[in-house]
XYZ file of C-alpha atoms in Angstrom:
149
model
C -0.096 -1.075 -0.410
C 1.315 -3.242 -2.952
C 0.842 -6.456 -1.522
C -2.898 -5.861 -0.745
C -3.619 -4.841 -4.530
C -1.901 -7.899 -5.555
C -3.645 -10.023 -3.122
C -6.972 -8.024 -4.772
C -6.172 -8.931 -7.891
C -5.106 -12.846 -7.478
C -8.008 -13.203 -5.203
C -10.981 -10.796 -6.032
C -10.252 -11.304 -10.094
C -11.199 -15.180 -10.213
C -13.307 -16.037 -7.664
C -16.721 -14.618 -8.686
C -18.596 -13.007 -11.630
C -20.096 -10.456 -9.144
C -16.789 -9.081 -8.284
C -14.173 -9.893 -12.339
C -14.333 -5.983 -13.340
C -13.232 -5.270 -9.982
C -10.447 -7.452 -10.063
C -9.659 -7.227 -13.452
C -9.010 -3.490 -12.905
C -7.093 -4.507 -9.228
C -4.912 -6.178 -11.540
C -4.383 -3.357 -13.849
C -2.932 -1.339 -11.322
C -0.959 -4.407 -9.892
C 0.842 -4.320 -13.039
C 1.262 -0.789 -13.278
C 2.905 -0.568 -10.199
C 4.924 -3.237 -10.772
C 6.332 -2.143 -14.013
C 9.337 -0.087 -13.715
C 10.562 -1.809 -10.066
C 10.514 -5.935 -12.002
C 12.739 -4.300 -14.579
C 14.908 -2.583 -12.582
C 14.934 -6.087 -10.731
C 15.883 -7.592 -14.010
C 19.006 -5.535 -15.007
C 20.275 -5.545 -11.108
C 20.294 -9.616 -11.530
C 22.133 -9.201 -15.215
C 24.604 -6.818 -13.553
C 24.925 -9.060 -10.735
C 25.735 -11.932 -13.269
C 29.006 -9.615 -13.618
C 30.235 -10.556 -10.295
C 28.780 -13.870 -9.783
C 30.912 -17.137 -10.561
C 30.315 -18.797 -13.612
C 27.416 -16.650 -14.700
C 26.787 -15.276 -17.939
C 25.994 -11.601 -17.771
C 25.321 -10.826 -21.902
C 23.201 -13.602 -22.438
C 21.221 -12.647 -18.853
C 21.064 -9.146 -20.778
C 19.936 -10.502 -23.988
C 17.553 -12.956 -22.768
C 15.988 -10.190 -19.923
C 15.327 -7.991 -23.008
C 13.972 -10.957 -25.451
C 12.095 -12.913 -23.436
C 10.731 -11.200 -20.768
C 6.890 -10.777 -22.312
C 6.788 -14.694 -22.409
C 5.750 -14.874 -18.314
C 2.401 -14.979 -16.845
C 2.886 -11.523 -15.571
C 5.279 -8.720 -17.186
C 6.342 -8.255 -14.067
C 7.471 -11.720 -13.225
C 9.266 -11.835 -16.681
C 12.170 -9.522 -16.155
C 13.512 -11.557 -13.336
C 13.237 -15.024 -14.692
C 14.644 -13.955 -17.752
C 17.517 -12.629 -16.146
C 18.285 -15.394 -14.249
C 17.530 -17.923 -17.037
C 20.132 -16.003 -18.900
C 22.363 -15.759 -16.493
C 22.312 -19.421 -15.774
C 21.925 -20.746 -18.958
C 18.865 -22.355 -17.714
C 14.998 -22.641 -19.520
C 12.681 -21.572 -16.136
C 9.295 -21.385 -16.197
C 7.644 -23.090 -18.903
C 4.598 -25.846 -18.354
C 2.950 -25.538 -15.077
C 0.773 -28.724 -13.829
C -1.720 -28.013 -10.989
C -4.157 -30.983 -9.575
C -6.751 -29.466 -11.436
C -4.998 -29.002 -14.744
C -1.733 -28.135 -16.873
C -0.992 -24.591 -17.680
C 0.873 -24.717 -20.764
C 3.316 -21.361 -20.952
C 6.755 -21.442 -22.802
C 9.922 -21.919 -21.597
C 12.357 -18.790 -20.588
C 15.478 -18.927 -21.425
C 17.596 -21.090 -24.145
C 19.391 -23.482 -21.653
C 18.693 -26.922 -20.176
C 15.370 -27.476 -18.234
C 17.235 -29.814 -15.467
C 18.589 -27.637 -12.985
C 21.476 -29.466 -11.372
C 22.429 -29.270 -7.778
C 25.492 -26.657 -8.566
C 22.660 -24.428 -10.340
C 21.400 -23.991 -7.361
C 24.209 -22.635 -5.738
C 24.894 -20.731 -8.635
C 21.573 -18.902 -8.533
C 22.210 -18.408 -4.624
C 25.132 -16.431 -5.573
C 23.475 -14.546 -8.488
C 20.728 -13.470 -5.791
C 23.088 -12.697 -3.062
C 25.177 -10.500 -5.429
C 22.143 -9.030 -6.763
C 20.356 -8.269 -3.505
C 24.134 -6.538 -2.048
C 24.095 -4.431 -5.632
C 19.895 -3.198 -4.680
C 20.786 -2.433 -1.492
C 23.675 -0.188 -2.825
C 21.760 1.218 -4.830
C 19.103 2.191 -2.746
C 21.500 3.521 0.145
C 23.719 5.671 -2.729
C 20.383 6.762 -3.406
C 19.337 7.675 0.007
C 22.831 9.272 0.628
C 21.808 11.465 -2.387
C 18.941 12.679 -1.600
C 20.265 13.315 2.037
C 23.095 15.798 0.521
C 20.548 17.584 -1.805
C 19.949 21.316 0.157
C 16.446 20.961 -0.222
């Protein structure tokens, strides 16, 4: 269900007068759903940074909690600010397109010019981060199995 209200609202929202309020309010609820989930995303990549080589887990912390609102999307915020943190990298930032340059700010307080051992870096940062969800989610599952009702 999520992906088709986000497809509604990247699709439906720009493409014609006729149908903006309906995608404007698409992307409402896109948001709203995504809410609580991207920051929950956020902190599992900060405590990932915990585990992960050479990451820095406070600043992933500090920079998921002051710089999340500077994304396109809320939702894509948490995450990149995590990582950025975590990386000491700036992500995001200017955008160019063919038909024009989207001028956003830059996430995170670190260099711009992610190096080929960044990379790896962040490949550990997700794989840690994406073994800590799926803990999560099976403790959870194991919890709810025990309850008696």
């Amino acid at each position: 269900i999520m992906v088709s209200i986000s497809r509604l609202a990247d699709r439906i929202a720009f493409d014609s007068d006729q149908y903006r309020a309906f995608g404007w309010t698409a992307g409402r609820v896109d948001r709203a759903l995504k809410a609580i989930p991207a920051r929950i995303a956020g902190l599992i990549i900060a405590l990932a940074a915990f585990f992960s080589p050479k990451a820095l887990p406070f600043r992933a912390l500090k920079t998921f909690f002051t710089q999340s609102g500077r994304a396109m999307t809320p939702s894509e915020g948490c995450t990149v600010a995590a990582t950025a943190g975590a990386l000491d990298l700036a992500l995001a930032g200017p955008r160019r397109y063919p038909q024009a340059v989207v001028k956003k700010p830059w996430i995170g307080t670190g260099t711009a010019q992610a190096k080929p051992v960044d990379i790896t870096r962040a490949i550990w940062l997700l794989a840690i981060a994406a073994t800590l969800n799926v803990l999560v989610v099976t403790g959870l599952a194991l919890g709810r199995l025990a309850l008696p009702f």
